[in-house]
Short mmCIF file of N, CA and C in Angstrom, two decimals:
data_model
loop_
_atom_site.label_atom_id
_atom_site.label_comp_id
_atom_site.label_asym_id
_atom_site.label_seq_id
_atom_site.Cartn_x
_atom_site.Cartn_y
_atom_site.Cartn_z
N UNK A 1 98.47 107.88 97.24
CA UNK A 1 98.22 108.44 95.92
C UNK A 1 99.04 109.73 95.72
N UNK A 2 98.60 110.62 96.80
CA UNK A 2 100.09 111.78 96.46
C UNK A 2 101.25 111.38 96.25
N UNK A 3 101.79 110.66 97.29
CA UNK A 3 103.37 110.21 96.97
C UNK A 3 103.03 109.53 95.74
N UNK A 4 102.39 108.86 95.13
CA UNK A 4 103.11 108.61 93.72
C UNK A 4 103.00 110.11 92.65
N UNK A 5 101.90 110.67 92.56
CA UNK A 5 101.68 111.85 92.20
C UNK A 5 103.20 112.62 92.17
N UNK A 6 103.74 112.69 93.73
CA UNK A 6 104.93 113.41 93.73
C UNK A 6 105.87 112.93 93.04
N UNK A 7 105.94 111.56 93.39
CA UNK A 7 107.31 110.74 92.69
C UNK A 7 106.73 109.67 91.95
N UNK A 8 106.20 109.75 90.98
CA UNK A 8 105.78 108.36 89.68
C UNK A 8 106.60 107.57 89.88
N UNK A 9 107.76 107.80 89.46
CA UNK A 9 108.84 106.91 89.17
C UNK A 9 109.62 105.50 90.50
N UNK A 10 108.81 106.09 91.47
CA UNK A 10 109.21 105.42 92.69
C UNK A 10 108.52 104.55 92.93
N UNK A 11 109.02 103.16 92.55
CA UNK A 11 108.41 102.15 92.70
C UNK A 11 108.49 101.56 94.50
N UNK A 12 108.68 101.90 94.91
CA UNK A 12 108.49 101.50 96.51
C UNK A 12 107.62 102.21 96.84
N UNK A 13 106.66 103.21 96.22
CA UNK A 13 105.69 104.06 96.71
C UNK A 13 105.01 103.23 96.42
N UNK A 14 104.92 102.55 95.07
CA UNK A 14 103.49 101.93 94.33
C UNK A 14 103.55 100.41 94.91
N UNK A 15 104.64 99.85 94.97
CA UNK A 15 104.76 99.20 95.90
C UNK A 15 103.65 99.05 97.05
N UNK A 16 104.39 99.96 97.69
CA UNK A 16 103.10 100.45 99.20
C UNK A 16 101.65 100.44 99.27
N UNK A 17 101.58 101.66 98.13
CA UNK A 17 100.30 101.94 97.62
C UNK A 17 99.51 100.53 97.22
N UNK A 18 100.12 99.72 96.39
CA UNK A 18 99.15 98.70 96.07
C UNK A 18 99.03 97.33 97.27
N UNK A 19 100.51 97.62 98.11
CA UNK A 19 99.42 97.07 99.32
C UNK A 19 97.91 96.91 100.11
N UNK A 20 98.50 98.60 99.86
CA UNK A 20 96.90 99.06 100.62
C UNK A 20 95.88 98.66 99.60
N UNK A 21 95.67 98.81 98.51
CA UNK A 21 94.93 98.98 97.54
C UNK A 21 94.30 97.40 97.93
N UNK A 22 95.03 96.07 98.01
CA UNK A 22 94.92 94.80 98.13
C UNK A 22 94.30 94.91 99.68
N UNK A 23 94.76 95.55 100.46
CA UNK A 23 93.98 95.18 101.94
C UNK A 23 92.69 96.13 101.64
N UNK A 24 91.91 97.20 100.83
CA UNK A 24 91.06 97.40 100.76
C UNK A 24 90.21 96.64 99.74
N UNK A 25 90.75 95.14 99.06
CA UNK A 25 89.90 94.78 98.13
C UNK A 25 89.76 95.32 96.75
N UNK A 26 90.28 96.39 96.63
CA UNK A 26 90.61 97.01 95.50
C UNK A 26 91.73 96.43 94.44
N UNK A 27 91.00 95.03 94.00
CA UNK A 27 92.20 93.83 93.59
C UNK A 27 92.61 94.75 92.10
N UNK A 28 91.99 94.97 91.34
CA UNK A 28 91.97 95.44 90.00
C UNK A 28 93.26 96.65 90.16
N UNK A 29 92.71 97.88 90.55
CA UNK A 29 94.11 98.66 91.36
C UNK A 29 94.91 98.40 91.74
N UNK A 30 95.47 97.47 92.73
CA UNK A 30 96.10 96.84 93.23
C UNK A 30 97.49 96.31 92.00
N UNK A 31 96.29 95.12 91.68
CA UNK A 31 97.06 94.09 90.38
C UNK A 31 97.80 95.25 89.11
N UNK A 32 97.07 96.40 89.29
CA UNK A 32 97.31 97.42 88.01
C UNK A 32 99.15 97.98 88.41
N UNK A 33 98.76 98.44 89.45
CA UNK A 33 100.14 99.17 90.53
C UNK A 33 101.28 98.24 90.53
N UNK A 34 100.81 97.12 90.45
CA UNK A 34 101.85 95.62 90.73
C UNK A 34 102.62 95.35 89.45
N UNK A 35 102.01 95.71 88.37
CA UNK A 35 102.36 95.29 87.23
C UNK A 35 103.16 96.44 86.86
N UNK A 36 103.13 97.39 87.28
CA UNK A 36 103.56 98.41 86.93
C UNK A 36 105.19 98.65 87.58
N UNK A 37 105.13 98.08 89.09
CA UNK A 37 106.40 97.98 89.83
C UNK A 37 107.48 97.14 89.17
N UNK A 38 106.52 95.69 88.58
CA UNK A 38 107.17 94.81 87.79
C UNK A 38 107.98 95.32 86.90
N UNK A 39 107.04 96.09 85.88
CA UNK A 39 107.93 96.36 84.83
C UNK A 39 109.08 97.56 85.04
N UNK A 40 108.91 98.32 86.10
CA UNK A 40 109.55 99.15 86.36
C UNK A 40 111.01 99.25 87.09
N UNK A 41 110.90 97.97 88.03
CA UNK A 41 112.18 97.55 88.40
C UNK A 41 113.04 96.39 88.40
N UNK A 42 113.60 96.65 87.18
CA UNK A 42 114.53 95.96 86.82
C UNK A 42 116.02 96.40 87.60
N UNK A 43 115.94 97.17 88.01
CA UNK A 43 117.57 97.84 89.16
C UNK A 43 116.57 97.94 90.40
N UNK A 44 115.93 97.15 90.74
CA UNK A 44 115.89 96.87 92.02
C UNK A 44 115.28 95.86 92.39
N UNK A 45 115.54 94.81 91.56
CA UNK A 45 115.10 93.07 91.83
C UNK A 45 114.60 92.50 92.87
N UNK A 46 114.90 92.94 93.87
CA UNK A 46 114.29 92.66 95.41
C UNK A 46 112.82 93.11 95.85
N UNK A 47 112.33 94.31 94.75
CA UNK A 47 111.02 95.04 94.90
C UNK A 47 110.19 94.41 94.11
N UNK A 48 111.04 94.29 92.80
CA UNK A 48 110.42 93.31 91.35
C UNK A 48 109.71 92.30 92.03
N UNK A 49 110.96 91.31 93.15
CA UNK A 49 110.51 89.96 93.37
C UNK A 49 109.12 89.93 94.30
N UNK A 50 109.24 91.40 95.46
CA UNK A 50 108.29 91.58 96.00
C UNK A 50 107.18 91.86 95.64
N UNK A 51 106.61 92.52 94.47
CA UNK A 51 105.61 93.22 93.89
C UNK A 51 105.33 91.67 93.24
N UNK A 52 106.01 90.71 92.66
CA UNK A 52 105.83 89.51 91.93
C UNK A 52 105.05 88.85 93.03
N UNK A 53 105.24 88.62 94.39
CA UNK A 53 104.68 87.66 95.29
C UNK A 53 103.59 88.52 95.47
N UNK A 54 103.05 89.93 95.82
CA UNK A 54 101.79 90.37 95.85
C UNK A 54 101.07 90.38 94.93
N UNK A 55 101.82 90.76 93.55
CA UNK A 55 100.36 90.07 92.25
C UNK A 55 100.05 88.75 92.39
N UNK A 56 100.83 87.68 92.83
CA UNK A 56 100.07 86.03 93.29
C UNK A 56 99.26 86.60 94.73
N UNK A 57 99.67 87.15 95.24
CA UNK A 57 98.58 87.14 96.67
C UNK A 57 97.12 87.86 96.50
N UNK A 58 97.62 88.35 95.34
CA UNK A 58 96.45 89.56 95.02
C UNK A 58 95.56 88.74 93.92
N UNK A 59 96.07 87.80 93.10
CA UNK A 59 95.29 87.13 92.41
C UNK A 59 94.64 85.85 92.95
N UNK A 60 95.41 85.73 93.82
CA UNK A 60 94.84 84.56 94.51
C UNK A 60 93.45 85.03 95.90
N UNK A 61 93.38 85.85 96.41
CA UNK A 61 92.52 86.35 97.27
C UNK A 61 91.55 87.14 96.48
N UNK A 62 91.63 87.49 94.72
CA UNK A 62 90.59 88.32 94.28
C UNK A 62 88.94 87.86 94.32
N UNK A 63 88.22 88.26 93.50
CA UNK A 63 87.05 87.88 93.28
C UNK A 63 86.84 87.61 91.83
N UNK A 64 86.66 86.63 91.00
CA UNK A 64 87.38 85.39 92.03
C UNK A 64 88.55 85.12 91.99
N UNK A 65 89.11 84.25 92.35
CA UNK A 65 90.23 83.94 92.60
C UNK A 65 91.03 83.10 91.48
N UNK A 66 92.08 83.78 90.55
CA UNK A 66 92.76 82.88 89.86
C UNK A 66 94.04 82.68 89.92
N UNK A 67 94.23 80.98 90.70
CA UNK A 67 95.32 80.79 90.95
C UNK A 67 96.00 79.90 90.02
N UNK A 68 95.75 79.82 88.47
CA UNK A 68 97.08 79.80 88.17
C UNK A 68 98.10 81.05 87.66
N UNK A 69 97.37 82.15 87.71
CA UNK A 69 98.19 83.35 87.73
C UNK A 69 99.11 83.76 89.34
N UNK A 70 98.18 83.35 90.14
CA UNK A 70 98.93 83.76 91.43
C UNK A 70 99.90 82.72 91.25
N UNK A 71 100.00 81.42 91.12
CA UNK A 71 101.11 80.47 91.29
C UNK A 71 102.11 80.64 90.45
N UNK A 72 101.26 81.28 89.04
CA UNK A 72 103.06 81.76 88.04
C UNK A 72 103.53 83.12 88.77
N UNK A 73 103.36 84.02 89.32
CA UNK A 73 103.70 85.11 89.60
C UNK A 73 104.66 84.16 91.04
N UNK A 74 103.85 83.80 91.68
CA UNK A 74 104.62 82.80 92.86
C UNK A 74 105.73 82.63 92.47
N UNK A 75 105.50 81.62 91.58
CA UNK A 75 106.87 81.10 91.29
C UNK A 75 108.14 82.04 90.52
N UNK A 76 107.54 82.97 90.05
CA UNK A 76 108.84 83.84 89.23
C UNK A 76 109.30 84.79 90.58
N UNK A 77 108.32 85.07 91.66
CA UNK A 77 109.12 85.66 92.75
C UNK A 77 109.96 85.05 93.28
N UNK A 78 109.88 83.39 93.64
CA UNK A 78 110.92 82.76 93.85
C UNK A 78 111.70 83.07 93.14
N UNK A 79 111.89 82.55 91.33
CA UNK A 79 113.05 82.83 90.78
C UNK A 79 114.12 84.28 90.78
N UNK A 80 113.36 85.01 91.47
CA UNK A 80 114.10 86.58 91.00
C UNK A 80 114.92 86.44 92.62
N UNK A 81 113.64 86.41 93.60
CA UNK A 81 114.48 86.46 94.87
C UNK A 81 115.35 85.75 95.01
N UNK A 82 115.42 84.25 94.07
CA UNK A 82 117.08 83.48 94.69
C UNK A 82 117.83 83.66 94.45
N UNK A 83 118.15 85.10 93.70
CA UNK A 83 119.49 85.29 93.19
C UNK A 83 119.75 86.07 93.52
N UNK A 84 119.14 86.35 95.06
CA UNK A 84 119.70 87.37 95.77
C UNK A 84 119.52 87.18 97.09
N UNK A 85 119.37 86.12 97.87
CA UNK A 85 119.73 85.39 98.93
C UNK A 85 120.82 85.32 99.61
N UNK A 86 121.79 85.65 98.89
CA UNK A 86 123.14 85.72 99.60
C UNK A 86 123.81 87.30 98.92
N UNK A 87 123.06 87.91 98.73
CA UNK A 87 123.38 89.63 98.68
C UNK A 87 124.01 90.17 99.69
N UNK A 88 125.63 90.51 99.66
CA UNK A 88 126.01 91.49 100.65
C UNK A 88 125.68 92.54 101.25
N UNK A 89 124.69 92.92 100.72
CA UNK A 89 123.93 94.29 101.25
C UNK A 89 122.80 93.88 102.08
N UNK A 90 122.63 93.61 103.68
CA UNK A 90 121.54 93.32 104.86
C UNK A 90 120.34 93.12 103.77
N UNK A 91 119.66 94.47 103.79
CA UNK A 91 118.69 94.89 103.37
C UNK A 91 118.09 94.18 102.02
N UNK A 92 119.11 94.66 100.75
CA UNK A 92 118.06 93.36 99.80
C UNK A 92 118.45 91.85 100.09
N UNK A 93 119.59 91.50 100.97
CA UNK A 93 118.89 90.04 101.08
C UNK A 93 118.03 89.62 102.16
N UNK A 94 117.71 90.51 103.55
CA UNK A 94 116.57 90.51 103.76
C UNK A 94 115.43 90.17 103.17
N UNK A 95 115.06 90.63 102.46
CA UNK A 95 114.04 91.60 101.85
C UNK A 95 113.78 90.23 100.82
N UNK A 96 114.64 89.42 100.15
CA UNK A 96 114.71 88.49 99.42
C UNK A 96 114.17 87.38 99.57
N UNK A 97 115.09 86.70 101.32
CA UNK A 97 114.63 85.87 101.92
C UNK A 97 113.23 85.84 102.48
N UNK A 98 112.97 87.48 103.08
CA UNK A 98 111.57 87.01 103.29
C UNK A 98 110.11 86.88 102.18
N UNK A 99 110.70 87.23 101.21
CA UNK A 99 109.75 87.43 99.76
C UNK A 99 110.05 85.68 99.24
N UNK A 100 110.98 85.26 99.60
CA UNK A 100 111.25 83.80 99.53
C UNK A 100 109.66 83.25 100.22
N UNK A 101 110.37 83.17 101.54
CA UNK A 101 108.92 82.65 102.50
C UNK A 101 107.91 82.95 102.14
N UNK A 102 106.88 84.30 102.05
CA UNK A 102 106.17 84.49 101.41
C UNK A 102 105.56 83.69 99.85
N UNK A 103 106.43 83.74 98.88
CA UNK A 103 106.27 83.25 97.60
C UNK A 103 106.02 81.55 97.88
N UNK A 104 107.16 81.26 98.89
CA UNK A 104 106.63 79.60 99.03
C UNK A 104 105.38 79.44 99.32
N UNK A 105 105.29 79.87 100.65
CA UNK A 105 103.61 79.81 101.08
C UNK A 105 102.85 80.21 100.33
N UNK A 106 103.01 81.17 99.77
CA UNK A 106 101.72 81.52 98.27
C UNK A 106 101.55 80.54 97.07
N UNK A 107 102.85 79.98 97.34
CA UNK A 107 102.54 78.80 96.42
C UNK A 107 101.59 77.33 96.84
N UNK A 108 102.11 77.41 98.01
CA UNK A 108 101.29 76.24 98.54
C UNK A 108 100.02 76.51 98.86
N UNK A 109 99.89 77.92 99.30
CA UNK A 109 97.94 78.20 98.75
C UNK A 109 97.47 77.70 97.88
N UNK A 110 98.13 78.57 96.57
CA UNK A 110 97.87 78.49 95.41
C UNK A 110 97.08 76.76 94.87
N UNK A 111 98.49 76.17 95.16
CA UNK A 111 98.18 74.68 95.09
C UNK A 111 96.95 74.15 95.78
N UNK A 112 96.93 74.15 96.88
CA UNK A 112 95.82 73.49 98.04
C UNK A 112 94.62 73.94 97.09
N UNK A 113 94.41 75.23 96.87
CA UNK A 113 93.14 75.49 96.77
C UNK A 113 92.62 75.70 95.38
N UNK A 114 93.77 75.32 94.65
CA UNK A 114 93.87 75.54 93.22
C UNK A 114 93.45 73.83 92.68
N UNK A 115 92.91 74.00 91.53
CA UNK A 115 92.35 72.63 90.56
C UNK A 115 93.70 71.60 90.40
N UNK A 116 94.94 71.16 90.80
CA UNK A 116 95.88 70.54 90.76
C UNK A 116 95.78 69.01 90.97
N UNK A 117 96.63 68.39 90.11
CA UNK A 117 96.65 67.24 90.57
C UNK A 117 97.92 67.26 91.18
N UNK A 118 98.03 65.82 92.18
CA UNK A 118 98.66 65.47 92.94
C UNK A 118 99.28 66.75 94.04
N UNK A 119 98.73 67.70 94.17
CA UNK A 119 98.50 68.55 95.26
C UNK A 119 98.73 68.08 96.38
N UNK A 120 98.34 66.61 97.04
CA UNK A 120 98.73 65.75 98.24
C UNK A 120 99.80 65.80 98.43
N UNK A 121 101.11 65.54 97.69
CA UNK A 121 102.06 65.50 97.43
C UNK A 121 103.39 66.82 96.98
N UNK A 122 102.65 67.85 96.54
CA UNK A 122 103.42 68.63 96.16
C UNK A 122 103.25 69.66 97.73
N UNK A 123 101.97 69.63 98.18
CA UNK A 123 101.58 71.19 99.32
C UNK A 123 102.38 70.84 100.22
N UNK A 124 103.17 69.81 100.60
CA UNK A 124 103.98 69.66 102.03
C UNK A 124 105.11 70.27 101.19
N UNK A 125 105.45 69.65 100.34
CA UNK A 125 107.16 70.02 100.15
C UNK A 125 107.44 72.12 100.00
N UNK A 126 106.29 72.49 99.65
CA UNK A 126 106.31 73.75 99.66
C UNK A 126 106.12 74.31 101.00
N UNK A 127 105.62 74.15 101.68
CA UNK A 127 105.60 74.29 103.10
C UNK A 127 107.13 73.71 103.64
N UNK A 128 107.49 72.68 103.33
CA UNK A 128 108.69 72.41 104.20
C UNK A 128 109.83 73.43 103.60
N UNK A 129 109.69 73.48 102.75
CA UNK A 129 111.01 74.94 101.98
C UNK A 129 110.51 75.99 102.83
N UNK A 130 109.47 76.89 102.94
CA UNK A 130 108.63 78.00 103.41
C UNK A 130 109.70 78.00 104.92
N UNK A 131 108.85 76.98 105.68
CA UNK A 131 109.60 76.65 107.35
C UNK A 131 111.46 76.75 107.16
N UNK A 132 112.02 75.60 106.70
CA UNK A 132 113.17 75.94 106.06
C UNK A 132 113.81 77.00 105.50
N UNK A 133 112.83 78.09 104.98
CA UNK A 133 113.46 79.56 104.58
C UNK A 133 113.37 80.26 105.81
N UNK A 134 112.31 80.17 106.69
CA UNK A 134 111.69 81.07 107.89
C UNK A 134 112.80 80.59 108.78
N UNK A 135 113.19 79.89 108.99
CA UNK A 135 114.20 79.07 110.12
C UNK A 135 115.34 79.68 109.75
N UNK A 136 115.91 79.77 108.53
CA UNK A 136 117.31 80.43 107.99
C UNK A 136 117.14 82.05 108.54
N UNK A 137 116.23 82.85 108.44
CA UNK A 137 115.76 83.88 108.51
C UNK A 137 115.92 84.05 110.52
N UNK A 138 115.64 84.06 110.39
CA UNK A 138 115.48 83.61 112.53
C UNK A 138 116.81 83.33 112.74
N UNK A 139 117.29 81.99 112.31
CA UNK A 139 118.68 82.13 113.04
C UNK A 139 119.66 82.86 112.57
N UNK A 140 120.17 82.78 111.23
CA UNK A 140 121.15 83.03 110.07
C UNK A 140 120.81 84.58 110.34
N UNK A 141 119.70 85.17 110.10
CA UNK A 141 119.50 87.05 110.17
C UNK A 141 119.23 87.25 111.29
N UNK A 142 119.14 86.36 112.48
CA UNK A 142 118.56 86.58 113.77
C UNK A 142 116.87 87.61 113.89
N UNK A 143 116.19 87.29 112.82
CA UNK A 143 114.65 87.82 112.74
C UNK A 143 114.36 87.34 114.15
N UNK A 144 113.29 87.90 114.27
CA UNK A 144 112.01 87.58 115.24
C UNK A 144 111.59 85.94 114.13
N UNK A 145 110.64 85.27 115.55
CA UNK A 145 110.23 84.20 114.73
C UNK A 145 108.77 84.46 114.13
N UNK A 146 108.54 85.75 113.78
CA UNK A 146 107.31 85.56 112.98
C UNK A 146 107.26 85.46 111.78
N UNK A 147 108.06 84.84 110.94
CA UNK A 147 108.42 84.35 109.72
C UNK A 147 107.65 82.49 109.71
N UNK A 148 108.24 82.19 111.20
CA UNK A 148 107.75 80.51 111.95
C UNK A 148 105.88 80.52 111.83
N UNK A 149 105.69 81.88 112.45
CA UNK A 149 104.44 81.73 113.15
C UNK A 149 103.54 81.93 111.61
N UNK A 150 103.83 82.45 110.39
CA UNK A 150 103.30 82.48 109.39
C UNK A 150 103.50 81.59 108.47
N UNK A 151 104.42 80.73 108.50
CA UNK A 151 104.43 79.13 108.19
C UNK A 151 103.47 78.44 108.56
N UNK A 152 103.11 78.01 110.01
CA UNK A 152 102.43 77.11 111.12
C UNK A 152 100.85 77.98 110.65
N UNK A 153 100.95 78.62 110.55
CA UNK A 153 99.71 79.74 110.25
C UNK A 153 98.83 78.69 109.27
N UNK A 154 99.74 79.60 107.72
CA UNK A 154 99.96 79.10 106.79
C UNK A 154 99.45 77.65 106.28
N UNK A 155 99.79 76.76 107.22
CA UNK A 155 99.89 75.21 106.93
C UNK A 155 98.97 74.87 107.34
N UNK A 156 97.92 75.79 108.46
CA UNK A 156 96.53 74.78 109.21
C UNK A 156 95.56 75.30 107.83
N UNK A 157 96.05 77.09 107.65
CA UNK A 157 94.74 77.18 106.80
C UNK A 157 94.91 75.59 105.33
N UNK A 158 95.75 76.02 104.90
CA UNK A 158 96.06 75.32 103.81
C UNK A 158 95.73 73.63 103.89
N UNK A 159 95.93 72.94 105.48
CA UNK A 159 95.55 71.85 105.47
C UNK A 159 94.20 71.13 105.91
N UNK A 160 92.97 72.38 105.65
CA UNK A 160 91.58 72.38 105.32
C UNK A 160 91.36 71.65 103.38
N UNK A 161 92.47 72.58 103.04
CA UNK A 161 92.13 71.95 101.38
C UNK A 161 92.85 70.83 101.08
N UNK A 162 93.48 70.37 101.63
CA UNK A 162 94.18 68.79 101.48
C UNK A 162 94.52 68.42 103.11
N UNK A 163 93.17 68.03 103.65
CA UNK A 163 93.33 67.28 104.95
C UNK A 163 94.30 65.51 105.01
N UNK A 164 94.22 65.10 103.75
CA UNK A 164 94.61 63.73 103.50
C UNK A 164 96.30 64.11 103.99
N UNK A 165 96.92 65.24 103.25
CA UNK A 165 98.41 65.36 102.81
C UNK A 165 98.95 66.01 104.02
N UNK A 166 98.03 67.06 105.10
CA UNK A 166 98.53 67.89 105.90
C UNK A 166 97.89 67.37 107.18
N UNK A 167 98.69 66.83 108.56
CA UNK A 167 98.22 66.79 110.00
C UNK A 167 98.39 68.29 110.44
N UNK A 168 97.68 68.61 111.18
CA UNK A 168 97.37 70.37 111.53
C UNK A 168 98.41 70.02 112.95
N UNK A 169 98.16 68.64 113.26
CA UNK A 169 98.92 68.77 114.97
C UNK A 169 100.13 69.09 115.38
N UNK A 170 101.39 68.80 114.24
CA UNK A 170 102.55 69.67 114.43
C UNK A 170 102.67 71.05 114.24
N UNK A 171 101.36 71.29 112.84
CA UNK A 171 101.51 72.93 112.72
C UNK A 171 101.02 73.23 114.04
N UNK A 172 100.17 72.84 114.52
CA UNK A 172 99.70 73.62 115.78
C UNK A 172 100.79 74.01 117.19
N UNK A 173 101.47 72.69 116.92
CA UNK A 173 102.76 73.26 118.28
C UNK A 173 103.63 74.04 117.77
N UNK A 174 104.11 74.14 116.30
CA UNK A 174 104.84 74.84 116.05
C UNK A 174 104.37 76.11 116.10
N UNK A 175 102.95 76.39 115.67
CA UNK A 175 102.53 77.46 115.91
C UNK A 175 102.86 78.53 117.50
N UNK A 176 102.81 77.76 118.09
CA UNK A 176 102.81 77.59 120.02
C UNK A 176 104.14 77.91 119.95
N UNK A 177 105.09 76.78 119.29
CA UNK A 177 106.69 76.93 119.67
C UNK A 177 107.40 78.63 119.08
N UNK A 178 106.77 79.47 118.16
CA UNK A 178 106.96 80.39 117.08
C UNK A 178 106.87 81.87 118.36
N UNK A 179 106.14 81.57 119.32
CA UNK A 179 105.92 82.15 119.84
C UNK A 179 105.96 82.88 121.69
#
C-alpha cells in the first residue's frame, strides 16, 4: 500500500499489491487493483497481459466464483501475451510465455468447472497447449521445469471436473518426471 501511495502510477506495484490482495481473499481489492493495471498499461503489454490472467484467477477462485469472466479475461491474456512471445528483450518475452501457461491453464479451469458444453473435449486441448508452452519455456528459455510441474498439477485438479475427458495417470508421472 505505501509503494503505491509513493508511486500511483506504477503499475508493477499494483500489480504486486493485488497479488497479495488475491492470496489474502481480498477478491473485490484485488479485482479493483487489476483493473486498474489493465487500463493503465498499455506501454507495457506484458503486465497488461499479466494483470489480465490474475483478474481470471481472481474471478475464478472468488466467492463465488464467476467463470465466465475469468475465461474472458483468460482468453484476452492469451491474446495480448502472443504478440509478444518472440520479443527480443529476455524479460518481456519471458514474462509473456509464462503468462501464456498460466492463461492456458486458467482457461482450462475455467472450463472444467465452469457450466460448458462439450468441456470433454475442449479441457484437454487447453492443457495440451499449457504443457506445450511449459516445454518451450524449459527448453527454448532453459527455465526450471516448474512451469511442467504446474501443468501435471493443473490437469489432476482439473480432471476431478471432467473425469470422462482427463486420465490423472500420465499427469501423475509427468508430475514425477517435472521434478
Amino acid at each position: 500500500e505505501r509503494a503505491i501511495r509513493l508511486a500511483p502510477a506504477d503499475v508493477q506495484f499494483r500489480l504486486t499489491y493485488a497479488e497479495l490482495l488475491g492470496e489474502m481473499s481480498l477478491w473485490e481489492q484485488a479485482i479493483q487493483q487489476l483493473e486498474q493495471v489493465v487500463a493503465a498499461a498499455d506501454q507495457r503489454p506484458h503486465l497488461k497481459a499479466r494483470a489480465l490472467c490474475l483478474l481470471g484467477d481472481v474471478h475464478h477462485i472468488a466467492e463465488p466464483p464467476d467463470y465466465k469472466k475469468a475465461l474472458d479475461n483468460h482468453f484476452e491474456a492469451v491474446k495480448v501475451a502472443q504478440l509478444l512471445r518472440n520479443d527480443p528483450h529476455p524479460a518481456i518475452r519471458l514474462s509473456a510465455k509464462q503468462t501464456l501457461v498460466d492463461a492456458h491453464l486458467g482457461a482450462a479451469r475455467d472450463i472444467a468447472w465452469g457450466a460448458w458444453e462439450q468441456k470433454e473435449s475442449v479441457v484437454p486441448r487447453w492443457l495440451e497447449r499449457a504443457e506445450s508452452l511449459a516445454q518451450d519455456l524449459v527448453q527454448t528459455e532453459k527455465q526450471t521445469p516448474e512451469p511442467l510441474f504446474r501443468v501435471a498439477a493443473t490437469a489432476l485438479a482439473v480432471s476431478v471436473a471432467v473425469p470422462k475427458a482427463i486420465d490423472p495417470s500420465p499427469w501423475i508421472e509427468k508430475l514425477d518426471e517435472a521434478f
